[in-house]
Short mmCIF file of C-alpha atoms in Angstrom, two decimals:
data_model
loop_
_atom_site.label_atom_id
_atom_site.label_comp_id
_atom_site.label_asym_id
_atom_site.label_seq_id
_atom_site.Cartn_x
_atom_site.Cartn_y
_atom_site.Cartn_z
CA UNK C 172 95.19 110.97 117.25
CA UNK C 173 98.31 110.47 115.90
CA UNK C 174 100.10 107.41 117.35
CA UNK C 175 102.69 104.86 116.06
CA UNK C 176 101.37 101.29 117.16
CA UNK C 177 103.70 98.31 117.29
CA UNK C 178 102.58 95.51 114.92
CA UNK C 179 104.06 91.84 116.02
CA UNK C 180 105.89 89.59 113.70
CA UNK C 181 103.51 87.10 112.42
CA UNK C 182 104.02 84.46 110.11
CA UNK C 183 102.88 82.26 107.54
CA UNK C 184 103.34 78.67 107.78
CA UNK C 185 101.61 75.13 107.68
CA UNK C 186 99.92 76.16 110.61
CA UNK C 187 97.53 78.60 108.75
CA UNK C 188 94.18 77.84 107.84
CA UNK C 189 93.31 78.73 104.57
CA UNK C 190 96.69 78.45 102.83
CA UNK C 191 98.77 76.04 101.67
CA UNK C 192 101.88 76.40 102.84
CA UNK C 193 104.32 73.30 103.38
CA UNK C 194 107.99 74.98 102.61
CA UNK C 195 109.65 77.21 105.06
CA UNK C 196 107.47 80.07 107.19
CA UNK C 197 107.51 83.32 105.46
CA UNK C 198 106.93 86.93 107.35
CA UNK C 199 103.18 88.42 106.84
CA UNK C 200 105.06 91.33 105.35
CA UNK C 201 107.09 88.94 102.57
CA UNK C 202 103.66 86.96 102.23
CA UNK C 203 101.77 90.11 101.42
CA UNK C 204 104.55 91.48 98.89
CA UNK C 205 104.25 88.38 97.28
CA UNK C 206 100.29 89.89 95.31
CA UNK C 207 99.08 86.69 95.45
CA UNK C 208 95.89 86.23 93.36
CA UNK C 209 92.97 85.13 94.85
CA UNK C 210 92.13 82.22 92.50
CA UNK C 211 95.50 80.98 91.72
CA UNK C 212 97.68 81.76 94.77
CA UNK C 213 98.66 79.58 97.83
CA UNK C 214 95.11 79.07 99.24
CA UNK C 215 93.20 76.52 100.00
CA UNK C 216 89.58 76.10 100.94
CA UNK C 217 87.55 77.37 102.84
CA UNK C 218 89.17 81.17 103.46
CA UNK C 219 88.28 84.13 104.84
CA UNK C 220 89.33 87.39 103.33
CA UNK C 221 88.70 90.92 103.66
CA UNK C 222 87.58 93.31 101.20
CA UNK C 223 89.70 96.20 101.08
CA UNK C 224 87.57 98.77 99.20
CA UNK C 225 84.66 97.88 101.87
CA UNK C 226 86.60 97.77 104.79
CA UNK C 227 88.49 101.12 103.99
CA UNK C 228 85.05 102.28 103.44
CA UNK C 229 83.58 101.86 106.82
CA UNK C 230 86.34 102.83 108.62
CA UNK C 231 86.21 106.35 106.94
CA UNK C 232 82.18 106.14 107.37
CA UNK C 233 82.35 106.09 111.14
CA UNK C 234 85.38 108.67 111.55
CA UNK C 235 83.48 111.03 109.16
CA UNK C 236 80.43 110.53 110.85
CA UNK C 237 81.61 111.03 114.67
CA UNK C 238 83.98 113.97 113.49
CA UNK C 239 81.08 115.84 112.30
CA UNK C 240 78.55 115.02 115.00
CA UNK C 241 81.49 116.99 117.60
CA UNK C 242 81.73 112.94 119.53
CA UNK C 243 84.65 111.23 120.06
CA UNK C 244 85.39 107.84 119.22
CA UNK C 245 86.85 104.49 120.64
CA UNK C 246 86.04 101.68 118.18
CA UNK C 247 85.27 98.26 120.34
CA UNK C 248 88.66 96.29 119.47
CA UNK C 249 86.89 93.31 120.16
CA UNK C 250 85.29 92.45 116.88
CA UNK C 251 88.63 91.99 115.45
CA UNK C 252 91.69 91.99 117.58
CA UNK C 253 93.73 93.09 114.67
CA UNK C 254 96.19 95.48 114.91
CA UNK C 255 95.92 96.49 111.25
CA UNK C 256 92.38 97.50 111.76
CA UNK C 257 93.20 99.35 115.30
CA UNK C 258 95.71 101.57 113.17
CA UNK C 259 93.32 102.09 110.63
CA UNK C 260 91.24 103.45 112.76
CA UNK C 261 93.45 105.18 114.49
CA UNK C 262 94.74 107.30 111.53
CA UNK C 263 91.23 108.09 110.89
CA UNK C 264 91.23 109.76 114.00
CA UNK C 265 89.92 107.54 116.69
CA UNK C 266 90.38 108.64 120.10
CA UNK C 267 90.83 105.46 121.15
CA UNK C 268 90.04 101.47 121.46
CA UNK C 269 87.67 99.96 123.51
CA UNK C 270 88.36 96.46 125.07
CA UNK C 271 85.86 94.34 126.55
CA UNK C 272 88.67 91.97 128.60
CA UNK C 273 91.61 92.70 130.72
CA UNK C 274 93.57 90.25 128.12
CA UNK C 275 92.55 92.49 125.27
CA UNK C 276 93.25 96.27 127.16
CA UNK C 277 96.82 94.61 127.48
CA UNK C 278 96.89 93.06 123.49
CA UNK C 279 95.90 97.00 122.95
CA UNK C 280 98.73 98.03 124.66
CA UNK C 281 101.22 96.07 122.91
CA UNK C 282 100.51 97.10 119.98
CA UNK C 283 101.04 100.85 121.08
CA UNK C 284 97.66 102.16 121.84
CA UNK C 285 98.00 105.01 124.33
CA UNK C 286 94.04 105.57 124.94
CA UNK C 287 92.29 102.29 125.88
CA UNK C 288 88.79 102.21 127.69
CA UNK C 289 87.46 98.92 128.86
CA UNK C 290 84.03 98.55 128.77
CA UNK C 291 83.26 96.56 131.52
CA UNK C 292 84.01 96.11 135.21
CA UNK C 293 87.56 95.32 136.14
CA UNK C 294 88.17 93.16 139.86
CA UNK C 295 91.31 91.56 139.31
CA UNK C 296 93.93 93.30 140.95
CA UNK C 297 97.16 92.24 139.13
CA UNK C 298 95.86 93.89 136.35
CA UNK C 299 94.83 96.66 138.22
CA UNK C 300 98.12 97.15 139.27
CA UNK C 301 99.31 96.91 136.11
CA UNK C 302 97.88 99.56 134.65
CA UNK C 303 98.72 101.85 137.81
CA UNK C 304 102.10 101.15 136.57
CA UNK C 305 101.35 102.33 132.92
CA UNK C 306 99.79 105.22 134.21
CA UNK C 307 103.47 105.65 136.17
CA UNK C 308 106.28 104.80 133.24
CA UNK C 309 103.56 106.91 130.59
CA UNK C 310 102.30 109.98 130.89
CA UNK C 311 100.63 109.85 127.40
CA UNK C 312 98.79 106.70 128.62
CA UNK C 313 95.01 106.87 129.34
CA UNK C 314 92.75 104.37 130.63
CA UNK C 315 89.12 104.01 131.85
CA UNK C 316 87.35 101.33 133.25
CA UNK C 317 83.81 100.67 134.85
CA UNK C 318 82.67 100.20 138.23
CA UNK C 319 78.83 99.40 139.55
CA UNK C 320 79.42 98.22 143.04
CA UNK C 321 81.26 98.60 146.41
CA UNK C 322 83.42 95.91 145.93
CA UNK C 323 84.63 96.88 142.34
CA UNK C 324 85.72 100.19 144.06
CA UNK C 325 87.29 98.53 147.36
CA UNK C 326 89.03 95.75 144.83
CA UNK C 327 90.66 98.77 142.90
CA UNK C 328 91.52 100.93 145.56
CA UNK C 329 93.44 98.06 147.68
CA UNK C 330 95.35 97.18 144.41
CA UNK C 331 96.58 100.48 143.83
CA UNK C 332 97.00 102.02 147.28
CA UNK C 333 97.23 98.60 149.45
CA UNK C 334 97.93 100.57 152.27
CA UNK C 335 95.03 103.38 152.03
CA UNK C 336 97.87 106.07 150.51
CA UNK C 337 98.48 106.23 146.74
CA UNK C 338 102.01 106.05 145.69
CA UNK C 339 103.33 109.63 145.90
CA UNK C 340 103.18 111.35 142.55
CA UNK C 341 101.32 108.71 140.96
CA UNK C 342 97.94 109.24 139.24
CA UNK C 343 94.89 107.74 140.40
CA UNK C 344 93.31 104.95 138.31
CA UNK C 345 90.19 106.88 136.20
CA UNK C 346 87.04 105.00 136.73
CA UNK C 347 83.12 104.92 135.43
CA UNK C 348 80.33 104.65 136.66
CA UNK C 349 78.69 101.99 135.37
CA UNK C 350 74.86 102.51 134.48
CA UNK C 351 72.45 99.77 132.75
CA UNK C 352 69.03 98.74 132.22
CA UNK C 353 66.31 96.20 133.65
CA UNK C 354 67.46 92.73 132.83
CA UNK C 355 70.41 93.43 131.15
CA UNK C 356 73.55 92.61 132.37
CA UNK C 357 76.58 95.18 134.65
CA UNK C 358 75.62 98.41 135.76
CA UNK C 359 73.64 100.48 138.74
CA UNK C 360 70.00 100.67 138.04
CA UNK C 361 68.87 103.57 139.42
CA UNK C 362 70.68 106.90 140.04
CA UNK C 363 70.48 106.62 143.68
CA UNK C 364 73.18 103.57 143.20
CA UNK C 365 75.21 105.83 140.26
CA UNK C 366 75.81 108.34 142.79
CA UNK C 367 76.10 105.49 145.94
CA UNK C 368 79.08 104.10 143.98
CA UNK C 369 80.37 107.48 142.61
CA UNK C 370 80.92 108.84 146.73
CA UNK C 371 82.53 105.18 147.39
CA UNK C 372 85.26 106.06 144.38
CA UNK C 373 85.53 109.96 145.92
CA UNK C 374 86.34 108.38 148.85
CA UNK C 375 88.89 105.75 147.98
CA UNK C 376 92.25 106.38 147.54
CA UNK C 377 94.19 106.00 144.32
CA UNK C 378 90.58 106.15 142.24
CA UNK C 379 89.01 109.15 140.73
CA UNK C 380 85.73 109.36 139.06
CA UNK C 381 85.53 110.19 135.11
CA UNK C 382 82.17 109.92 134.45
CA UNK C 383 79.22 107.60 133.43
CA UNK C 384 79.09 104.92 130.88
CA UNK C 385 76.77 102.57 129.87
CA UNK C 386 75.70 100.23 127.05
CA UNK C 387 71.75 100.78 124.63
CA UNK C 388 72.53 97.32 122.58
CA UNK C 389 69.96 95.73 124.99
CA UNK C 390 67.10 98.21 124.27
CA UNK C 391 64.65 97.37 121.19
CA UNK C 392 62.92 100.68 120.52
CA UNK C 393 63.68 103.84 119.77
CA UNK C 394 61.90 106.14 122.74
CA UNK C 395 64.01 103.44 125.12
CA UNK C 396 67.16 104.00 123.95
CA UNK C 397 66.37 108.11 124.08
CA UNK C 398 65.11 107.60 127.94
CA UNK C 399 68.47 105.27 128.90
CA UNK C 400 70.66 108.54 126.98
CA UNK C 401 68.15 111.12 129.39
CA UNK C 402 69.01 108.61 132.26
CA UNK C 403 72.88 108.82 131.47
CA UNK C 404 72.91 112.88 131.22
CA UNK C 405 70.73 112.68 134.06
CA UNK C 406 73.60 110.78 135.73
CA UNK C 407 76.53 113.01 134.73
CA UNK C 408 74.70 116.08 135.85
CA UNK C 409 74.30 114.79 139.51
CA UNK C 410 77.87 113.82 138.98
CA UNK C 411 79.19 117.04 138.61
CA UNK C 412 76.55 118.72 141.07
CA UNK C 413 78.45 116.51 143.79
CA UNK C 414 81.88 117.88 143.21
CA UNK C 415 82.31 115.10 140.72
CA UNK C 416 84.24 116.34 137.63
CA UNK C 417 83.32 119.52 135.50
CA UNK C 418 82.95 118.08 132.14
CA UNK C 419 82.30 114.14 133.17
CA UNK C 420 83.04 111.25 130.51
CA UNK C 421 79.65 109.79 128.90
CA UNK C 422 80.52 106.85 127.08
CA UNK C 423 77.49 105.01 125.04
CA UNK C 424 77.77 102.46 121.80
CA UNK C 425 76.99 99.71 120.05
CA UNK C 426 76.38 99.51 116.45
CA UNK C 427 72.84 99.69 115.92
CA UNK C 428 71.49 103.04 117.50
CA UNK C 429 74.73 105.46 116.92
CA UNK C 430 72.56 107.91 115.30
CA UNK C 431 70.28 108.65 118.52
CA UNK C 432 73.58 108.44 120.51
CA UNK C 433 74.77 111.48 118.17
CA UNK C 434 71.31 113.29 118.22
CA UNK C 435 71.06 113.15 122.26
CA UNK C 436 75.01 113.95 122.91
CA UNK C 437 77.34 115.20 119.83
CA UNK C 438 78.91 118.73 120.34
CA UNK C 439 77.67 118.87 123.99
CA UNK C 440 79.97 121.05 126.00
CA UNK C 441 78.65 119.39 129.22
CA UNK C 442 79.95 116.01 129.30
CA UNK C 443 82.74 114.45 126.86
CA UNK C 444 80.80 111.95 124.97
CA UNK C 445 82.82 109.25 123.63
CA UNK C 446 80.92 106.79 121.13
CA UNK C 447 82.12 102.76 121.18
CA UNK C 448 81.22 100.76 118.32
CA UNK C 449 82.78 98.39 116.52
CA UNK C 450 81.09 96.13 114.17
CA UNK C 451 80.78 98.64 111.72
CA UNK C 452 84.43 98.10 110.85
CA UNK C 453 82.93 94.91 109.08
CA UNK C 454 79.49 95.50 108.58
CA UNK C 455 77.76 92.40 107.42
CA UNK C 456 75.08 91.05 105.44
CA UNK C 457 72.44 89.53 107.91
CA UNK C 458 72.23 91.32 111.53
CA UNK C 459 73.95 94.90 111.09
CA UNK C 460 72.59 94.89 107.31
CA UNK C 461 69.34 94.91 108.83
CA UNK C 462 70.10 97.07 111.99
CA UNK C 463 72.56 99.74 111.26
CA UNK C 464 71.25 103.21 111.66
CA UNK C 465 72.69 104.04 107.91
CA UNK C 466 68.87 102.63 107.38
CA UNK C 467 67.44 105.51 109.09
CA UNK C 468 70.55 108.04 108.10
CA UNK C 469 70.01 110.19 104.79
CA UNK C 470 73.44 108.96 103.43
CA UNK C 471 71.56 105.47 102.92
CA UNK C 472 72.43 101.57 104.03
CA UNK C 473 75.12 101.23 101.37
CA UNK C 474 77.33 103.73 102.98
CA UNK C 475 78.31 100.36 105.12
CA UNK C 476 79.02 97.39 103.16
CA UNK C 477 79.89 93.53 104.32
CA UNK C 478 83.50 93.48 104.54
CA UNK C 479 84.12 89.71 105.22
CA UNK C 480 84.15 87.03 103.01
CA UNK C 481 84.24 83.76 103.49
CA UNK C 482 85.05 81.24 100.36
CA UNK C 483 84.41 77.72 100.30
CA UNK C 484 84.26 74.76 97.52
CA UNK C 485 81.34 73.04 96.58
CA UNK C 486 82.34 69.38 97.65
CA UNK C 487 78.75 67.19 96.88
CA UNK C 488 75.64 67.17 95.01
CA UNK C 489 74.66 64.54 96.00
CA UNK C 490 70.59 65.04 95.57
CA UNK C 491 68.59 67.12 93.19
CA UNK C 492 67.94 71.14 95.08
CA UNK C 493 71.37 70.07 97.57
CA UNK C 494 75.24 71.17 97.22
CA UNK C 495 77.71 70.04 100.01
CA UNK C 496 80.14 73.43 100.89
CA UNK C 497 83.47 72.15 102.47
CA UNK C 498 82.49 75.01 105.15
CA UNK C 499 81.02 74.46 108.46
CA UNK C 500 80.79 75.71 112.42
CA UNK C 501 84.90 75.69 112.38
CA UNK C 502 84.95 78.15 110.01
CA UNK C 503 81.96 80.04 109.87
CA UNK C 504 79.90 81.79 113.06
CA UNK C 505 76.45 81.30 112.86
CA UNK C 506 75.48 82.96 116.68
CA UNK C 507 73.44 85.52 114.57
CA UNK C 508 71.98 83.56 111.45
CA UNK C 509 73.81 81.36 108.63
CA UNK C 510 76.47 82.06 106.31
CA UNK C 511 74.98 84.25 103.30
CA UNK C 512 75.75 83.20 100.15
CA UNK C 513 76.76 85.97 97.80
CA UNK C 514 78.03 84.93 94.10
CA UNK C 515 78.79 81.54 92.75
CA UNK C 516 81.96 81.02 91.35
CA UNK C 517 82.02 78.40 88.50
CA UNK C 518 85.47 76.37 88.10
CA UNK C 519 85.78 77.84 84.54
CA UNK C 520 85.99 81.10 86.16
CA UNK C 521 82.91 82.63 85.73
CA UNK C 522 80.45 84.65 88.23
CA UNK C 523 76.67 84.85 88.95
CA UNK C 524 74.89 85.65 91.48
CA UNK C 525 73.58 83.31 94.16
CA UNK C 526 70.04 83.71 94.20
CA UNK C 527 67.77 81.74 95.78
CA UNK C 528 70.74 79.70 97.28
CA UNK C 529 70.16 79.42 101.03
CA UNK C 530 72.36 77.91 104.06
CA UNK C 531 70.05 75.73 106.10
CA UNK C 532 72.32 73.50 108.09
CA UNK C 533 75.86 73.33 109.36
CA UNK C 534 78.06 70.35 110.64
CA UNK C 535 81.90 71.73 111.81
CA UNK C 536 83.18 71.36 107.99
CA UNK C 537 80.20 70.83 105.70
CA UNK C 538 77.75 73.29 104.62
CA UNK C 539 74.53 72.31 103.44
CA UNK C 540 73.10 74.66 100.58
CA UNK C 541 69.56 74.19 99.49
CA UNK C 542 69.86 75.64 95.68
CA UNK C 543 66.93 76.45 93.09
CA UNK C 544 66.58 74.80 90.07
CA UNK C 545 68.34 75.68 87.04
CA UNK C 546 71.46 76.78 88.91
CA UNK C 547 73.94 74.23 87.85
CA UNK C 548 75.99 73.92 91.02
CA UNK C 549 78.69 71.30 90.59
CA UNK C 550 81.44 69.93 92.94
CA UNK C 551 84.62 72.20 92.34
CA UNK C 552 82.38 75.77 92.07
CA UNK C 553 82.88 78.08 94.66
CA UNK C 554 80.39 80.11 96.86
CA UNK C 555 81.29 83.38 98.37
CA UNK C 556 79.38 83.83 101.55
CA UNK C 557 78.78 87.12 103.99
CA UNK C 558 78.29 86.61 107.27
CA UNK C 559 75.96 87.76 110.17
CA UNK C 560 77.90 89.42 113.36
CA UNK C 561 81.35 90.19 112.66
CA UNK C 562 82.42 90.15 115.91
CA UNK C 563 82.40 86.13 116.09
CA UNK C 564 83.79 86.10 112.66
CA UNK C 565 87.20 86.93 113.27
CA UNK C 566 87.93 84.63 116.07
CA UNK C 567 87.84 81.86 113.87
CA UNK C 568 91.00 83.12 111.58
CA UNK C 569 94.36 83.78 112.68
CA UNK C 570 95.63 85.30 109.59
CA UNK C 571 92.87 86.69 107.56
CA UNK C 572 94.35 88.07 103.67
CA UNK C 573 92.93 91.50 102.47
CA UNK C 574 92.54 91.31 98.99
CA UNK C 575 91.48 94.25 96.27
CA UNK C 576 88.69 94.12 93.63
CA UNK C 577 91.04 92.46 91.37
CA UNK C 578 91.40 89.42 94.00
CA UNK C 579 94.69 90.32 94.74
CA UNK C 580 96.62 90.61 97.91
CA UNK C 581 96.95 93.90 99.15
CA UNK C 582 97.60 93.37 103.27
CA UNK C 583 97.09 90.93 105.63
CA UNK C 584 96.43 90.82 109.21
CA UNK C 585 96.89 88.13 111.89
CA UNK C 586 93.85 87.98 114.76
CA UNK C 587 94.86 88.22 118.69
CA UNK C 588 91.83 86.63 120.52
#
């Protein structure tokens, strides 16, 4: 999809965390030009960066891997809310961006993004009736969003056609019908409600039914996560036997079971299947390193690599087997597991690995690293840390620096959460 997206002025000032900048704001773009290194440039600690060989990595990974399994693709904006990464991954050839929030489907599109689906029921009708009004001044707009109940559908309809006629000429607002599992959170449960809620839509005016979506994150095993994708096609077919559309929407993804997703719907000619994950953009080194289907794929785990990382100073030793990291809940997400340390940078410059160094505790700005003998940690060394769970990584950073394998500045991108 080619698309030109409209990236905000940001800028870099004393406000940011994780430079050190007291003179006069500079633009990201006249920050970024400037190549800053790493190790000697205008940062401070602790910093997040991104790695731009990993991250242009992944984002390739995912486009290849959709493109050739015949699904499309709408990467969940949510992990990052960056719009360098949404037109990354639009050039690749995204479809798409998923939103989880009415606040992000509108971030979305003001940065540009003609084709946004939000993944999750939508009752407030301002917003509703803002997108009708997209829909009105753009013809090249698209947007989806879930239903699962009578009240979703009556909420939307009254929004867009207060008066029980649409606007004359205008399209109707494209919905989905929400499906999801015992115990879990949104969606119909049973088909019977699917098609319940899919006749309340037919019969509503200003809404039209797409198709089915629904969410697998929940399920642990393998042979559940094939019986929710039977459930879904299951769905669509009964969709379309009721006069529903011909070739219905089925919209499935996180980031951990995207190869069953492709096995049970890529190239089908019967429903448009449109994949949603996003973490991959990231990757990680605790939960997705351990998850991600590459595990199970033939091209191997390392076609993903950890993307994010997050640098802070050694501060304290204050007891034999324990270094102090100026890093700490502020900084670092920890929802999913500590901070993982990586390599140890000394303060004469040189780099080992950090084996056997462990994160076992976290205050909001200290760190506390349990480290094996033999080590030699001292106060001024740096640790380079992964993290577990992008997607409450970024949150933390409003300008995050993308630096090369040199440790230079190549891009930057500010954060819109």
């Amino acid at each position: 999809m080619s698309e030109r997206l409209t990236i905000p002025t940001e800028y870099v000032d004393w406000r940011t965390k994780g430079l050190w900048w007291p003179g006069e704001p500079v633009t990201l773009d006249e920050f970024v030009a400037r190549k800053d290194h790493l190790f000697d440039g205008p940062f401070t600690w602790p910093l997040m960066v991104l790695r731009a060989s990993a991250l242009e990595r992944n984002v390739a990974a995912l486009a290849d891997f959709t493109r050739d399994r015949g699904l499309l693709f709408a990467p969940h904006g949510k992990t990052a809310m960056s719009p360098l990464i949404t037109r990354r991954q639009l050039d690749a050839g995204a479809w798409g961006i998923t939103a989880a929030t009415a606040n992000q489907v509108l971030v979305f599109r003001r940065f540009g993004v003609r084709r946004i689906l939000l993944a999750n029921e939508l009752l407030d009708a301002k917003t509703l009736r803002w997108a009708a009004a997209e829909l009105d001044s753009d013809p090249d707009f698209e947007f989806l969003f879930y239903v699962d109940s009578p009240e979703g559908v009556a909420v939307a309809s009254q929004a867009v056609a207060p008066h029980g006629t649409p606007r004359e000429g205008a399209r109707p607002l494209r919905v989905l019908i929400e499906r999801g599992v015992p115990g879990g959170r949104t969606g119909c449960r049973t088909r019977e409600e699917v098609l319940a809620v899919a006749r309340e839509v037919a019969g509503a005016p200003g809404l039209e039914v797409a198709g089915v979506a629904g969410y697998e994150g929940p399920l642990g095993e393998a042979a559940d996560v094939r019986g929710f994708l039977d459930d879904l096609l299951g769905d669509a077919a009964a969709l379309t036997g009721e006069d529903g559309p011909e070739r219905p929407v089925l919209s499935v993804g996180g980031s951990a079971w995207f190869d069953l997703v492709a096995e049970a719907l890529g190239g089908r000619e019967d429903v448009l299947p449109i994949l949603r994950s996003g973490a991959y953009v990231a990757h990680d080194d605790g939960l997705y390193l351990r998850t991600t289907p590459y595990n199970r794929l033939p091209d191997g785990p390392e076609t993903l690599s950890g993307a994010l990382e997050l640098w802070a100073q050694v501060t304290s030793t204050p007891e034999e087997g324990l270094a102090i990291a100026g890093m700490g809940r502020r900084e670092a997400n920890h929802d999913q597991g500590f901070p993982i340390p990586r390599v140890l940078r000394r303060a004469d410059g040189t780099v080992v690995p950090a084996e056997g160094v462990e994160v076992f505790d976290l205050n909001d700005h200290h760190a506390y690293l349990r480290v094996p003998d033999g080590l030699g940690v001292r106060p001024g060394d740096l640790f380079s840390f992964g993290i577990s769970h992008p997607c409450t990584a970024f949150d933390r950073w409003q300008v995050i620096p993308v630096v090369d394998d040199d440790d230079r500045v190549v891009d930057a991108t500010a954060t819109y959460f």
